[in-house]
Every structure is written in C-alpha cells, then in structure tokens.
CSV table of C-alpha atoms in Angstrom, one decimal:
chain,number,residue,atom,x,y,z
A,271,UNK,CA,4.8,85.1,-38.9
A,272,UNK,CA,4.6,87.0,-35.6
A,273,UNK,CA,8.7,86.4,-35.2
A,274,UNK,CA,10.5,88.7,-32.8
A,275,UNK,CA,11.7,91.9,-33.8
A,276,UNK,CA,14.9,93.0,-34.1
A,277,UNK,CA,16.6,96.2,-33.5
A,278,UNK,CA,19.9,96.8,-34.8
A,279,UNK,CA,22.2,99.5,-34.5
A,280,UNK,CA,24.5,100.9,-37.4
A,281,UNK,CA,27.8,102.5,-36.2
A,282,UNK,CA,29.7,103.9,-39.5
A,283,UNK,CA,33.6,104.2,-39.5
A,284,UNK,CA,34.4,107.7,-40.9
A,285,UNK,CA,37.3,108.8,-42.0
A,286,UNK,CA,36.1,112.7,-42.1
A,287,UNK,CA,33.4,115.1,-41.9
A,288,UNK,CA,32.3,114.5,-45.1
A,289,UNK,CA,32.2,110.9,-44.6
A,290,UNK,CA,30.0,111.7,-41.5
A,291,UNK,CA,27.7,113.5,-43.2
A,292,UNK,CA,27.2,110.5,-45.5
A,293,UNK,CA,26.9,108.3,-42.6
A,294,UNK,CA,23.7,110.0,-41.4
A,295,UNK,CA,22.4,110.7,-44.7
A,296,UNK,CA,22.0,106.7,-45.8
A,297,UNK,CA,21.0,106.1,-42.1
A,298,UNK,CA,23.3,105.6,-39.8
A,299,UNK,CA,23.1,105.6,-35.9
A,300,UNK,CA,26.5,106.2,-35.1
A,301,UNK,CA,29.5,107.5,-36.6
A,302,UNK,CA,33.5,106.7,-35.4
A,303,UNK,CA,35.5,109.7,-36.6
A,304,UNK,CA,39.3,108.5,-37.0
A,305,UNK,CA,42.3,109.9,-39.1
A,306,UNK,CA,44.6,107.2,-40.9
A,307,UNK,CA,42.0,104.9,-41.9
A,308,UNK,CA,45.1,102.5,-43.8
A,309,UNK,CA,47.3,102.5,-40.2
A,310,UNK,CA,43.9,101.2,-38.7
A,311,UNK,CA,42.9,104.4,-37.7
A,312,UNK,CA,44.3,107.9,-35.3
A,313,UNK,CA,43.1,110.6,-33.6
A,314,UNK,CA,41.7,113.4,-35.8
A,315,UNK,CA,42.4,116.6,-35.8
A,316,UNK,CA,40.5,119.4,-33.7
A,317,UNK,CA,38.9,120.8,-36.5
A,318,UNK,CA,37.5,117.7,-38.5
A,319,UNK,CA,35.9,116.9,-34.8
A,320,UNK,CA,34.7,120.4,-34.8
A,321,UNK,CA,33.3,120.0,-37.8
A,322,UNK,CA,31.6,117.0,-37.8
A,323,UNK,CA,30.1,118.0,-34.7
A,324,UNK,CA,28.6,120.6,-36.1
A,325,UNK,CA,27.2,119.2,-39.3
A,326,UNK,CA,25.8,115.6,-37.9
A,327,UNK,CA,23.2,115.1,-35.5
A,328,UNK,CA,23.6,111.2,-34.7
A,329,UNK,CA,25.9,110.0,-31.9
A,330,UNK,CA,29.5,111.2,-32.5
A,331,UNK,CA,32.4,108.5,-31.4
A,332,UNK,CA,36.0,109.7,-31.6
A,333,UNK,CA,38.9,107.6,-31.8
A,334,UNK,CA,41.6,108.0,-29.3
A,335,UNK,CA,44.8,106.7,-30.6
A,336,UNK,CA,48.2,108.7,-30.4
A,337,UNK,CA,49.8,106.6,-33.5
A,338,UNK,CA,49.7,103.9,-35.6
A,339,UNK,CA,51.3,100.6,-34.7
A,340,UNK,CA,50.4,98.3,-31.8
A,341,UNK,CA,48.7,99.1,-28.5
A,342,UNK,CA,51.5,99.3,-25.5
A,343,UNK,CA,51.3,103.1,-25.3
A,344,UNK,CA,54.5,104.8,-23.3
A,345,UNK,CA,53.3,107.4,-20.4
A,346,UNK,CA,54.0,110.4,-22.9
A,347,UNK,CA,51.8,108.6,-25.3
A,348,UNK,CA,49.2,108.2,-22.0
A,349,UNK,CA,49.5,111.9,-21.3
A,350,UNK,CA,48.8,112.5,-25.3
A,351,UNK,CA,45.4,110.2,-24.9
A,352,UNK,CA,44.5,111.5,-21.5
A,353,UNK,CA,44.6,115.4,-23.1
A,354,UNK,CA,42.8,114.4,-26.2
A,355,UNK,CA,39.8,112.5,-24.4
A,356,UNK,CA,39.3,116.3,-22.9
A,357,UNK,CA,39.6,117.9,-26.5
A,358,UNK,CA,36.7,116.0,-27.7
A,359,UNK,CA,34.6,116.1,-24.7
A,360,UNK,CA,34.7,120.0,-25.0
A,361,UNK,CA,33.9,119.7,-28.7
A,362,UNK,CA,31.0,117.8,-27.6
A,363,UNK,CA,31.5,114.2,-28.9
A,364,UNK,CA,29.2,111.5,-27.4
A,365,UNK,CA,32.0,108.7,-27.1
A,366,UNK,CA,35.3,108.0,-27.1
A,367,UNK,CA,37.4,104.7,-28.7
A,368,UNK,CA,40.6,103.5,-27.3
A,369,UNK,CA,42.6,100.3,-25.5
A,370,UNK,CA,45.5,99.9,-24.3
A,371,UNK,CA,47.4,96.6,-23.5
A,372,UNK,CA,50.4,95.4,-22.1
A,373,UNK,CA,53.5,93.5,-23.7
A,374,UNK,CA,52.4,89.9,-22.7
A,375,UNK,CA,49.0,91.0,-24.7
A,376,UNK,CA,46.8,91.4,-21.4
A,377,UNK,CA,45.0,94.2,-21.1
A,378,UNK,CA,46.6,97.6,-19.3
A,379,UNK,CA,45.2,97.9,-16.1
A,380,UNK,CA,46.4,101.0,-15.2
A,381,UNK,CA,46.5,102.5,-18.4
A,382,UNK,CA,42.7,101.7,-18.8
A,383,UNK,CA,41.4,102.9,-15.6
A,384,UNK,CA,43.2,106.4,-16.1
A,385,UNK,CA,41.4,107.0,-19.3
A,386,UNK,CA,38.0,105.8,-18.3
A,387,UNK,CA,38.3,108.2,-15.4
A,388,UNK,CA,39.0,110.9,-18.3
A,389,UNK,CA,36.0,109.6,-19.9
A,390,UNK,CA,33.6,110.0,-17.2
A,391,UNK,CA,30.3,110.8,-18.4
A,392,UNK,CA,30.7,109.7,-22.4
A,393,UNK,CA,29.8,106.0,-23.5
A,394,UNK,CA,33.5,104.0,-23.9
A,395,UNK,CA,34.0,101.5,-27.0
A,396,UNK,CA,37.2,99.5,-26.2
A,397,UNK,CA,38.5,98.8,-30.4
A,398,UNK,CA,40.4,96.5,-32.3
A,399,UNK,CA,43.1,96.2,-29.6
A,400,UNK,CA,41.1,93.5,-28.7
A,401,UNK,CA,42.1,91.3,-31.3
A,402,UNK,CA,45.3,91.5,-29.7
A,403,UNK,CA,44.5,89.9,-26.4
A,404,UNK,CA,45.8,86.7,-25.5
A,405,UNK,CA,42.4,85.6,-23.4
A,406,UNK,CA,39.6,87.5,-25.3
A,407,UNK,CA,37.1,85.8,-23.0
A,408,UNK,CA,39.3,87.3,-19.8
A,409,UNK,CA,39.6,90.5,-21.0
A,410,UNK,CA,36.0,90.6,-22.1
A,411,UNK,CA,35.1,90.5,-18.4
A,412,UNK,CA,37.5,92.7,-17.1
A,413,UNK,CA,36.5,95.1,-19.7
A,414,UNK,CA,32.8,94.7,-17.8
A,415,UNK,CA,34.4,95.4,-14.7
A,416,UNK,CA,36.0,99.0,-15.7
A,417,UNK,CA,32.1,100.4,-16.9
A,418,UNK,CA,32.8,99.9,-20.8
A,419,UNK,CA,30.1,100.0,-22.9
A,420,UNK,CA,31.1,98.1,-26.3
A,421,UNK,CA,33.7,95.9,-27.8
A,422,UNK,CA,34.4,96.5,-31.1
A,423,UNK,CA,36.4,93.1,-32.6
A,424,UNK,CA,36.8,91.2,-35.7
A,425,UNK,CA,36.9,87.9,-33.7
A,426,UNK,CA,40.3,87.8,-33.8
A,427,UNK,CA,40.4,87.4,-37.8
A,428,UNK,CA,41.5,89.3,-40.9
A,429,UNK,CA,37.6,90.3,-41.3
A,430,UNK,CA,34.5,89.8,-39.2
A,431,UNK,CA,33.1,87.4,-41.4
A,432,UNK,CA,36.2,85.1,-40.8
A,433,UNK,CA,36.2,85.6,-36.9
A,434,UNK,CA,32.4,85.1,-37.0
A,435,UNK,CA,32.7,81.7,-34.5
A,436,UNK,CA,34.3,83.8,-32.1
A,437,UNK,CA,32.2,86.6,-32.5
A,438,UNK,CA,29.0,84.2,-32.1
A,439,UNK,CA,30.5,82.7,-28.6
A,440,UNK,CA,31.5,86.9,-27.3
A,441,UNK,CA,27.7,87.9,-28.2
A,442,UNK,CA,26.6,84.3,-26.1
A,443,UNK,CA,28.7,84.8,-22.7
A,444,UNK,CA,28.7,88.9,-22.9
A,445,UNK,CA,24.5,88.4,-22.9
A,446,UNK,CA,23.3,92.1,-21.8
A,447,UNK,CA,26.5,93.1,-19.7
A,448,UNK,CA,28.4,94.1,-22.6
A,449,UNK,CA,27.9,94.7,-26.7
A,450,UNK,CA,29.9,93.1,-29.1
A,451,UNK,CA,30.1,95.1,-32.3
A,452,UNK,CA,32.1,93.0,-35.3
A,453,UNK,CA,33.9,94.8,-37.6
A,454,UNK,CA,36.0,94.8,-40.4
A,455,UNK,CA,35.1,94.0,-43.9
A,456,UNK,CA,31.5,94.2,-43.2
A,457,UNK,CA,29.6,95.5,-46.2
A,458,UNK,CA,26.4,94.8,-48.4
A,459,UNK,CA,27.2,90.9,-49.5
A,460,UNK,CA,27.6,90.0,-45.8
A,461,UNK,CA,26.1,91.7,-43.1
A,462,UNK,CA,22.8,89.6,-42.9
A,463,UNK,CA,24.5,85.8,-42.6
A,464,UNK,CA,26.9,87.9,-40.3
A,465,UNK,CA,24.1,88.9,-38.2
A,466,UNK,CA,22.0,85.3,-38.2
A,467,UNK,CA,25.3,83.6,-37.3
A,468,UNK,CA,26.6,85.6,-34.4
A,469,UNK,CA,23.7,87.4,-33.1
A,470,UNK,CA,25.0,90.5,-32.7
A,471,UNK,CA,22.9,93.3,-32.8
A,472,UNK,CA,25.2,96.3,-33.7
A,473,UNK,CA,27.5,96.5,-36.2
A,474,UNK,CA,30.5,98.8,-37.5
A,475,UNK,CA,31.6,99.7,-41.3
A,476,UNK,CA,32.9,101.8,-43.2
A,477,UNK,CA,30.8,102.0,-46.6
A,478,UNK,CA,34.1,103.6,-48.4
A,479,UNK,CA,34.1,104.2,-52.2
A,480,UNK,CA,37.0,105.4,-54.1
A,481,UNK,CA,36.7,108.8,-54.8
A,482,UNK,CA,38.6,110.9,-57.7
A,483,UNK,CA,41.2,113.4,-57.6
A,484,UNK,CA,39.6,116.6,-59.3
A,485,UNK,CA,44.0,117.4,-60.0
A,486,UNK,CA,44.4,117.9,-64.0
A,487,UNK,CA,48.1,118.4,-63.3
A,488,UNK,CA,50.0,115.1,-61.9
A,489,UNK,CA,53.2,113.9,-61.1
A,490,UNK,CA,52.7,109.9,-61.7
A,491,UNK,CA,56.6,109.6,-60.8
A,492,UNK,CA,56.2,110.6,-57.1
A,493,UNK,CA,54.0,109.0,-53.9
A,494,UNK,CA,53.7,111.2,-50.8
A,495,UNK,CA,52.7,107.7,-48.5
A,496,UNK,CA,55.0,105.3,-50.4
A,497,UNK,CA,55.0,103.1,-53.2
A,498,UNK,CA,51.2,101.2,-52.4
A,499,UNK,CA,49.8,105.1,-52.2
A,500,UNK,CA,47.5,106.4,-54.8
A,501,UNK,CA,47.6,110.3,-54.5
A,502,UNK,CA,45.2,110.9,-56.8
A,503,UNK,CA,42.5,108.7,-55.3
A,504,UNK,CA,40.5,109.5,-51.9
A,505,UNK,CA,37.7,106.8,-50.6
A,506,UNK,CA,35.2,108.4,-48.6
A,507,UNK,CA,32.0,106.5,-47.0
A,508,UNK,CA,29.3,107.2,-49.4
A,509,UNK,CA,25.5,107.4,-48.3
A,510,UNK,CA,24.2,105.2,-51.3
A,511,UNK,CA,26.7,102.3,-50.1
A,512,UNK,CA,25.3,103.1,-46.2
A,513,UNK,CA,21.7,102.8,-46.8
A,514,UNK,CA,22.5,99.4,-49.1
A,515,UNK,CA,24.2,98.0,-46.0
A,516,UNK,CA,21.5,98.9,-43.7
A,517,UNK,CA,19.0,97.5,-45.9
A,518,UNK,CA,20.7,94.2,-46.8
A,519,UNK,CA,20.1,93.8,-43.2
A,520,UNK,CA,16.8,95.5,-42.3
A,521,UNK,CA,15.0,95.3,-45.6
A,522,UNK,CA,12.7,91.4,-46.1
C-alpha cells in the first residue's frame, strides 16, 4: 500500500506500417520500424517510413542498418548510413537506431561520432551491436560520452530473459545517465519477472503473430528466402498481443 509508482515505457519492434499501426492501437509508446526482421533487422524502404509516418502518431524510431550480418561497416557502407539518417529525418521520424563497432569488438569511434553528428537533433538508440562488445560496461560509458540516449541489449544472451543478470547490473551503474532497454524474446509470459529483476523501465518487443497468405494458387516446391522460408506465411505485430504485453506488466 502506498508503494512507488512506476512508469514504463513500451517501444514495439515493427516490421512495417501495418505492424505500426498495431503498435499504437494495443498501446504502445514507441515503435522501431526495421526491414528484415529474420537478418536482425535493415533499413526500410522510403516509402514504408513514409507511410508509417503518416498513419501513427507515437514516436517513430527508424533503424539504420545498410545489411545484414555483423557491425564493422566499410566507408561505402558509412556513406550509405550517413545518407539514410537524412532520408528519415526529412520524413519526419523522431529517432534513429544504429552502432557501429570495430574488428577487435570495441566500439567505432569514428564511425559513431559521424553519425551522431547526422543525427543531430533526433533521440539516438545504439542496438543490438551491443551485444557484440567485448567490455559492455566500457562501452556503456563511452556511449554516455557521444550524447546517446538508449541502449537497446539482450544482456549479451540468446533472449533478454537469459541476459537478465547483465541487464540488472547495466540498469544499476547506467542510473539516470543512460536507458537500458532489454530486448529480445520479451512477450506476455515474461515481461513482469523481467522487469522486477532488472529494473528497467522501458522495454522493446515485437508482439508478432503469424499471419496467412490470402494465395489460393501455390507452388510448395519452390522457397524465394531458402529452405527455412515459409512464403505463404507473414507475422506481423498484432495489437491484441501488444496490449496483453503491456498489461502483463501494468495491469495488478
């Protein structure tokens, strides 16, 4: 009786307009917009930013990632990022998503501070590239030092839940200079023992549901993404699965 409070923040991984408009139907604060959701997420295209800019009215975060694959990025590749960061700030997103690090797994020092300068002006979440580093705790503060707002991190582990010890001890030393946003197989069963254990007060999921192909005509014989690909089904955040998350968290 009489506890404290808490405000949480929900940030929902879409991978599309329509997935956005889910997002802020079942109560989302946020949304990441990224293409390629199985390669870990790209850069959308101009229109499906367009789009969802148009149709949500929450905060709009775009991902800024030239490829698959792992985080050293070449200077074309730079370039690519650098161009793309001005795409979406002309749509009018709110944030951008991106990191960059360096063979030995340290963060990309020059890399970093040429797309923060591009980003001037929109909030910065540095992603899963952090699970990557060799000192997340050095990084961490050299990720203060640049101006950026949010880490978004699994702890390190194949899920959130997994990397929660890690995640609890980021929230701990970050204190107010930095969020820590976990994510990665966050959903309905575990966001609440998530939150309690690390303390984190925003978090990052996708809500995904398989949706069906409306095709009556199929070829079962042939795969356009390889042998693991499923033509014929698309998953797509759904707002019922959004608000359950929110409220497995928020709801007593």
């Amino acid at each position: 009786m009489g506890g404290k409070v808490v405000s949480y923040t929900f940030e929902v991984c879409a991978n599309s307009a329509e997935s956005c408009i889910a997002a802020q139907e079942g109560g989302a604060h946020r949304v990441e917009l990224c293409a390629s959701m199985p390669e870990g997420g790209t850069t959308p295209s101009y229109g499906e930013i367009r789009m969802a800019r148009n149709l949500v009215d929450i905060r709009l975060h775009v991902i800024i990632r030239p490829r698959g694959g792992d985080f050293l990025y070449s200077p074309r590749e730079l370039d690519i990022m650098e161009e793309d960061i001005r795409m979406v700030r002309q749509i009018g997103a709110d944030g951008v998503v991106f990191g960059c690090l360096t063979p030995d797994g340290e963060l990309d020092m020059s890399a970093m501070q040429r797309l923060m300068k591009a980003s001037e002006g929109m909030a910065v979440t540095f992603h899963r590239a952090f699970d990557y580093v060799k000192e997340p705790f050095a990084v961490m503060e050299e990720l203060i030092a640049l101006g950026v707002d949010r880490i978004l991190t699994s702890g390190q582990q194949i899920t959130a839940f997994a990397g929660r010890k890690l995640l609890s001890e980021l929230v701990k030393c970050a204190g107010e200079r930095i969020i820590i946003m976990p994510g990665c197989g966050i959903n309905e069963t575990n966001i609440a023992e998530l939150a309690e254990v690390t303390a984190a007060r925003e978090f990052h999921f996708s809500a995904r549901e398989n949706k069906q192909s409306r095709m009556i005509l199929r070829n079962p014989a042939l795969s356009m993404g390889g042998n693991d690909m499923d033509e014929y089904v698309h998953p797509v955040t759904t707002s019922e699965r959004v608000r359950r998350t929110i409220e497995a968290l928020t709801v007593l």
